[in-house]
Structures are given as structure tokens and as C-alpha cells.
Tab-separated table of C-alpha atoms in Angstrom:
chain	number	residue	atom	x	y	z
U	1	MET	CA	-82.545	40.355	-19.962
U	2	PRO	CA	-81.689	43.282	-17.733
U	3	PRO	CA	-84.109	43.990	-14.891
U	4	PRO	CA	-86.739	46.639	-15.495
U	5	PRO	CA	-85.659	50.029	-14.107
U	6	GLY	CA	-87.138	51.131	-10.751
U	7	GLY	CA	-90.032	49.494	-8.828
U	8	GLY	CA	-87.898	47.246	-6.665
U	9	PHE	CA	-88.205	46.539	-2.954
U	10	LEU	CA	-84.719	47.499	-1.843
U	11	GLY	CA	-83.949	50.681	-3.802
U	12	GLY	CA	-82.380	48.930	-6.950
U	13	MET	CA	-79.549	46.872	-7.870
U	14	GLN	CA	-76.788	46.305	-5.226
U	15	VAL	CA	-73.310	44.862	-5.537
U	16	ARG	CA	-71.398	43.381	-2.494
U	17	GLU	CA	-67.968	41.838	-2.742
U	18	ARG	CA	-65.452	40.048	-0.570
U	19	VAL	CA	-62.354	38.529	-2.022
U	20	GLU	CA	-62.736	34.943	-0.784
U	21	ALA	CA	-66.412	34.549	-1.835
U	22	GLY	CA	-66.443	36.616	-5.057
U	23	THR	CA	-69.187	39.206	-5.876
U	24	LEU	CA	-72.817	39.214	-4.912
U	25	VAL	CA	-75.064	41.083	-7.232
U	26	VAL	CA	-78.612	41.728	-5.893
U	27	LEU	CA	-81.182	42.312	-8.586
U	28	ASP	CA	-84.096	43.985	-6.899
U	29	VAL	CA	-86.909	43.815	-9.273
U	30	GLY	CA	-90.300	44.427	-7.680
U	31	PRO	CA	-93.587	42.834	-9.031
U	32	GLU	CA	-93.247	40.971	-12.349
U	33	SER	CA	-95.358	38.664	-14.494
U	34	GLY	CA	-94.876	35.041	-13.952
U	35	PRO	CA	-93.630	34.166	-17.515
U	36	VAL	CA	-91.219	37.070	-17.609
U	37	ALA	CA	-89.787	35.951	-14.176
U	38	MET	CA	-89.185	32.390	-15.142
U	39	ALA	CA	-87.605	33.504	-18.476
U	40	ARG	CA	-85.243	35.848	-16.716
U	41	GLU	CA	-84.196	33.221	-14.201
U	42	ALA	CA	-83.722	30.492	-16.849
U	43	GLU	CA	-81.418	32.987	-18.672
U	44	LEU	CA	-79.450	33.635	-15.509
U	45	ALA	CA	-79.028	29.890	-15.074
U	46	GLU	CA	-77.819	29.444	-18.578
U	47	ARG	CA	-75.221	32.274	-18.224
U	48	ALA	CA	-73.998	30.648	-15.046
U	49	ARG	CA	-73.668	27.327	-16.797
U	50	ARG	CA	-71.467	29.041	-19.305
U	51	GLY	CA	-69.316	30.595	-16.607
U	52	GLU	CA	-70.579	34.106	-17.209
U	53	GLY	CA	-71.606	36.783	-14.726
U	54	ALA	CA	-70.990	37.366	-10.957
U	55	ALA	CA	-70.050	34.564	-8.534
U	56	TRP	CA	-73.391	34.896	-6.855
U	57	ILE	CA	-76.627	36.724	-8.247
U	58	LEU	CA	-79.576	37.082	-5.778
U	59	ARG	CA	-82.809	37.972	-7.510
U	60	ILE	CA	-85.707	39.260	-5.403
U	61	HIS	CA	-89.166	39.807	-6.977
U	62	GLY	CA	-92.895	39.778	-6.440
U	63	TRP	CA	-95.923	39.030	-8.749
U	64	ALA	CA	-97.776	41.387	-10.822
U	65	ASP	CA	-100.681	39.042	-11.369
U	66	PRO	CA	-101.847	35.641	-9.957
U	67	VAL	CA	-99.588	33.036	-11.304
U	68	LEU	CA	-99.246	29.227	-10.961
U	69	THR	CA	-95.734	28.045	-11.511
U	70	LEU	CA	-95.219	24.503	-12.554
U	71	GLY	CA	-92.133	22.255	-12.067
U	72	LYS	CA	-90.163	21.941	-15.130
U	73	THR	CA	-91.465	18.432	-15.904
U	74	GLN	CA	-95.061	18.846	-14.765
U	75	ASP	CA	-98.032	18.334	-17.222
U	76	PRO	CA	-100.988	19.722	-15.373
U	77	PRO	CA	-104.543	18.240	-16.082
U	78	PRO	CA	-106.806	20.072	-18.495
U	79	GLU	CA	-109.214	21.009	-15.605
U	80	LEU	CA	-106.493	22.784	-13.880
U	81	ARG	CA	-105.724	24.886	-17.048
U	82	ALA	CA	-109.427	25.683	-17.502
U	83	GLU	CA	-110.089	26.737	-13.991
U	84	ALA	CA	-106.979	28.866	-13.815
U	85	ARG	CA	-108.188	30.744	-17.005
U	86	ALA	CA	-111.445	31.240	-15.387
U	87	ALA	CA	-109.940	32.599	-12.114
U	88	GLY	CA	-107.368	34.830	-14.032
U	89	VAL	CA	-104.324	32.727	-13.029
U	90	VAL	CA	-101.537	32.601	-15.463
U	91	LEU	CA	-99.482	29.396	-15.865
U	92	ALA	CA	-95.623	29.714	-16.036
U	93	ARG	CA	-93.091	26.851	-15.981
U	94	ARG	CA	-90.151	27.092	-13.787
U	95	PRO	CA	-86.561	25.930	-14.718
U	96	THR	CA	-86.479	24.078	-11.396
U	97	GLY	CA	-88.525	20.966	-10.388
U	98	GLY	CA	-91.125	20.243	-7.708
U	99	GLY	CA	-94.828	20.734	-7.749
U	100	TRP	CA	-97.037	23.656	-8.701
U	101	LEU	CA	-97.862	26.556	-6.409
U	102	LEU	CA	-99.890	29.610	-6.533
U	103	HIS	CA	-98.346	33.018	-6.285
U	104	LEU	CA	-100.288	36.347	-5.697
U	105	PRO	CA	-99.449	39.945	-5.722
U	106	GLY	CA	-97.912	40.600	-2.273
U	107	ASP	CA	-96.097	37.268	-2.168
U	108	LEU	CA	-92.348	37.183	-2.368
U	109	ALA	CA	-89.957	35.192	-4.452
U	110	VAL	CA	-86.111	34.791	-4.045
U	111	THR	CA	-83.703	33.331	-6.520
U	112	LEU	CA	-80.057	32.528	-5.869
U	113	VAL	CA	-77.537	31.753	-8.643
U	114	ALA	CA	-74.157	30.267	-7.931
U	115	ARG	CA	-71.895	30.447	-10.913
U	116	GLY	CA	-69.565	27.705	-9.709
U	117	PRO	CA	-67.835	25.441	-10.474
U	118	LEU	CA	-69.301	23.916	-7.341
U	119	GLY	CA	-67.531	21.251	-5.419
U	120	PRO	CA	-68.827	18.222	-3.337
U	121	GLY	CA	-71.559	19.390	-1.154
U	122	ASP	CA	-71.894	22.782	-2.619
U	123	PHE	CA	-74.841	22.101	-4.870
U	124	ARG	CA	-77.099	21.113	-2.034
U	125	GLY	CA	-75.407	23.521	0.265
U	126	THR	CA	-76.715	26.332	-1.994
U	127	ALA	CA	-80.210	25.352	-1.348
U	128	ARG	CA	-79.542	25.055	2.358
U	129	LEU	CA	-78.184	28.546	2.449
U	130	VAL	CA	-81.324	29.988	0.872
U	131	GLY	CA	-83.642	27.934	3.263
U	132	GLU	CA	-81.893	29.008	6.377
U	133	ALA	CA	-81.686	32.553	5.301
U	134	ILE	CA	-85.485	32.563	4.649
U	135	ALA	CA	-86.065	30.930	8.074
U	136	ALA	CA	-83.901	33.637	9.715
U	137	ALA	CA	-85.531	36.465	7.772
U	138	LEU	CA	-89.085	35.204	8.813
U	139	ALA	CA	-87.962	34.960	12.400
U	140	ARG	CA	-86.833	38.576	12.383
U	141	ARG	CA	-90.314	39.503	11.137
U	142	GLY	CA	-91.946	37.584	13.888
U	143	THR	CA	-92.626	34.185	12.274
U	144	ALA	CA	-90.621	31.386	14.016
U	145	ALA	CA	-89.356	29.115	11.291
U	146	ARG	CA	-86.597	26.614	10.416
U	147	ALA	CA	-85.084	24.845	7.265
U	148	ALA	CA	-86.261	21.173	7.257
U	149	PRO	CA	-83.415	18.788	7.688
U	150	ALA	CA	-84.899	16.007	5.513
U	151	ALA	CA	-87.911	15.009	3.592
U	152	ALA	CA	-90.983	15.214	5.936
U	153	SER	CA	-94.200	14.914	3.628
U	154	PRO	CA	-97.434	13.789	5.109
U	155	PRO	CA	-98.145	10.020	4.826
U	156	GLY	CA	-99.373	8.833	1.469
U	157	THR	CA	-98.332	12.019	-0.594
U	158	GLY	CA	-95.466	10.449	-2.405
U	159	ARG	CA	-93.932	12.754	-4.973
U	160	ALA	CA	-96.581	15.495	-4.554
U	161	GLU	CA	-97.925	17.333	-7.584
U	162	VAL	CA	-98.580	20.285	-5.313
U	163	CYS	CA	-95.451	22.020	-3.935
U	164	PHE	CA	-96.938	22.703	-0.379
U	165	GLN	CA	-98.192	19.210	0.045
U	166	ARG	CA	-94.596	18.017	0.696
U	167	VAL	CA	-91.692	19.345	2.677
U	168	ASP	CA	-88.351	18.351	1.487
U	169	ARG	CA	-84.924	19.125	3.035
U	170	GLU	CA	-84.012	22.947	2.720
U	171	GLU	CA	-87.644	23.884	2.559
U	172	VAL	CA	-88.932	26.066	5.397
U	173	LYS	CA	-91.384	25.194	8.118
U	174	SER	CA	-93.129	27.132	10.910
U	175	GLY	CA	-94.242	24.552	13.366
U	176	SER	CA	-95.513	21.838	11.309
U	177	THR	CA	-96.554	24.071	8.389
U	178	LYS	CA	-94.500	24.528	5.242
U	179	VAL	CA	-94.155	28.281	4.662
U	180	ALA	CA	-91.586	28.442	1.900
U	181	GLY	CA	-90.841	26.195	-1.100
U	182	VAL	CA	-87.239	25.832	-2.237
U	183	ALA	CA	-86.388	24.187	-5.611
U	184	LEU	CA	-83.069	23.469	-6.819
U	185	ALA	CA	-81.635	22.743	-10.286
U	186	ARG	CA	-78.229	22.114	-11.838
U	187	ALA	CA	-76.868	24.203	-14.618
U	188	GLY	CA	-73.765	22.487	-15.640
U	189	ARG	CA	-71.399	23.062	-12.573
U	190	ALA	CA	-73.577	25.976	-11.501
U	191	ALA	CA	-76.672	25.950	-9.398
U	192	LEU	CA	-80.127	27.692	-9.468
U	193	VAL	CA	-82.269	28.034	-6.352
U	194	GLN	CA	-85.837	29.287	-6.568
U	195	ALA	CA	-87.776	29.942	-3.394
U	196	ALA	CA	-91.274	31.268	-2.903
U	197	ILE	CA	-93.019	32.638	0.279
U	198	PRO	CA	-96.790	33.161	0.397
U	199	LEU	CA	-97.747	36.172	2.294
U	200	VAL	CA	-101.282	37.180	1.199
U	201	PRO	CA	-104.618	35.338	1.391
U	202	ALA	CA	-106.530	34.414	-1.802
U	203	GLY	CA	-109.893	36.127	-2.315
U	204	GLY	CA	-112.874	36.081	-4.515
U	205	PRO	CA	-112.507	33.354	-7.443
U	206	LEU	CA	-108.840	32.929	-6.256
U	207	SER	CA	-110.140	31.394	-3.074
U	208	ALA	CA	-111.940	28.623	-4.750
U	209	PHE	CA	-109.044	28.023	-7.153
U	210	GLU	CA	-106.579	27.854	-4.178
U	211	SER	CA	-108.783	25.418	-2.130
U	212	ARG	CA	-108.955	23.015	-5.048
U	213	TRP	CA	-105.399	23.222	-6.513
U	214	ASP	CA	-103.160	24.496	-3.718
U	215	PRO	CA	-105.102	23.771	-0.497
U	216	ARG	CA	-102.231	24.057	1.937
U	217	ARG	CA	-101.070	27.570	0.833
U	218	ALA	CA	-103.795	29.087	3.100
U	219	ALA	CA	-102.107	27.600	6.239
U	220	ALA	CA	-98.783	28.931	5.176
U	221	VAL	CA	-100.345	32.387	4.872
U	222	GLY	CA	-101.813	32.049	8.304
U	223	ARG	CA	-98.329	31.566	9.725
U	224	THR	CA	-96.780	34.436	7.691
U	225	ALA	CA	-99.711	36.864	8.411
U	226	GLY	CA	-98.412	40.456	8.901
U	227	VAL	CA	-95.119	39.839	7.224
U	228	GLY	CA	-94.680	42.579	4.484
U	229	GLU	CA	-92.913	41.795	1.260
U	230	ARG	CA	-90.592	44.809	1.460
U	231	SER	CA	-89.409	44.177	5.055
U	232	LEU	CA	-89.039	40.423	4.322
U	233	ALA	CA	-87.032	41.310	1.065
U	234	ALA	CA	-84.674	43.533	3.066
U	235	ALA	CA	-84.181	40.930	5.783
U	236	LEU	CA	-83.556	38.146	3.206
U	237	GLY	CA	-80.971	40.185	1.239
U	238	GLU	CA	-79.152	40.712	4.709
U	239	GLU	CA	-79.277	37.155	5.751
U	240	ILE	CA	-78.029	35.722	2.393
U	241	ALA	CA	-75.062	38.187	2.387
U	242	ARG	CA	-74.304	37.401	5.910
U	243	ARG	CA	-74.050	33.752	5.140
U	244	LEU	CA	-71.963	34.218	2.100
U	245	PHE	CA	-69.576	36.926	3.494
U	246	GLY	CA	-69.870	36.588	7.219
U	247	ARG	CA	-70.414	33.090	8.530
U	248	THR	CA	-71.704	29.712	7.360
U	249	GLY	CA	-75.049	29.782	9.179
U	250	GLU	CA	-76.445	27.441	11.909
U	251	GLY	CA	-77.446	23.933	10.946
U	252	ALA	CA	-75.527	23.525	7.851
U	253	GLY	CA	-74.705	19.974	8.827
U	254	ARG	CA	-72.339	18.169	6.410
U	255	ASP	CA	-73.361	20.169	3.398
U	256	ARG	CA	-70.952	23.210	3.677
U	257	ILE	CA	-72.043	26.640	2.498
U	258	PRO	CA	-70.449	27.123	-0.924
U	259	ARG	CA	-67.854	29.866	-1.214
U	260	GLY	CA	-68.092	30.586	-4.958
U	261	PRO	CA	-65.314	31.238	-7.456
U	262	ALA	CA	-62.745	33.983	-7.027
U	263	PRO	CA	-63.846	37.335	-8.458
U	264	GLY	CA	-63.124	38.169	-12.079
U	265	GLY	CA	-65.933	36.357	-13.945
U	266	GLY	CA	-63.951	33.246	-14.981
U	267	ARG	CA	-63.718	29.714	-13.747
U	268	ARG	CA	-61.108	28.822	-11.063
């Protein structure tokens, strides 16, 4: 599916290229409905699995309506579905895993697709690239943040059903508060990374829904208060391009930043 015309955060689609890293296509979408956004990103992952498209695709979008995205294997309880309907929240299933999280108009989402074929360390390195870019972009907008080096969930949470109840490696923290969720999925020898940054507080019936089903989201918004979606989108695009084409980024550890296939649209 092509992106809808106009309405983006950065002025439309961009293409950046460097020989050793291939081509980065930036799909600047603007606000979208949750089901449409997830369908588009699943399609991008499938094309990457088939070896089609640019070496790197960065997709930046917002949310047209309140959405609760579910991890690809989650089966939410009936009461969640009922309360979502009552609060005007649409449910949409992600092609990546993890727990559910609430997105509101004014929040930002960023997706990176790496066509591959990815080598040892590249799959996890793709998620680290995104996490570090988000942390750097938030820091540029006044929110000190860092990508978590390892799982650091609160005691007793286990495999949390709610995304923001757990901090896994590559996800982003400000102090002890998780401020961005980062989910990763394999698509053959390609990778799909989906990340979400809450920026706006819930109000009205959404506030009660948030406090029951995504209670840690409010703390994240408290940390990102004052960060605008457009300025953050611009900083994110710059930080991801810089890591792909300029340097590997701080804190990459043993997971090197993947360099991607040579340009030309085929496998290397």
C-alpha cells in the first residue's frame, strides 16, 4: 500500500542513499488509523522478507484516533474489549510481539524495516539502532533518555501483558521510567522494528481506560511533556540516518549496527 498523499510530519517521502549502506526511504505519513497503520507495516515486512524494496525503510506516523495495539499473539480479556468500545478505543494487532499499549492522537510511532539478509548480531542491532535514535532524539528535545542495555522489569511482572509494565533491552527509559516501547520481529532474513512514544495525556473517558489498562503510560507522558510530534519526528529521522550513514552510535555493545545490503533491490 502506498502512503496517503500529504499530511506528513516532515514534508513528504524522502530518499537518502550511501553506497555502503544502501538506500534509506523515509515514509512520512502523518496521522493514521491503527488498523491501517498495522496493515501497511505488515505489508512492508512481507516485501522485505521477499527481498523487495529499499535496503532500509523508515516509516513515521501518528494516530488519527485512540488505538490500543496488541502484540501479535495476545488475546485480550473480554472486559478490555468492552471497555475499549465504551471509551472509543480501536483495537489493532501489531505484526511484532510484546504487550498492549494505548496510543492517542499526538503520540508518535516509528517503524524501521531492514531488508537484509541480516548477519550475526544484525537482527538485534536493528532494534538497538532504533532505541538509541529515539533516546538521542528525545534528548535533543529536552528529555534525557537512554536505551536499556538489558531486561529491567519491575519485580513480579514476568512477561507483562502491558507493554509499559516491562523494560526490555533496546527500549527507552528516562530515569527509571519507560518512555518508548520497541518491538522486534523477524521476517525471514529481514527485520521489522516498531516503536511507540507516548506524548499526550489521556483525558475524559480515556483517562479511566488508561488507568485500568495501561497505567504506566501516564508516567511516560510526564517525562515527555512538551515534546511535539513534528519536532520529534524530524529529530528521529536525522538520528536514524546518522546512525546508518554516518556512525554506529554510542553504546552499541557487541551488537553492531547492521549495514544493510548493497543498493539495487536484490539480495547480496
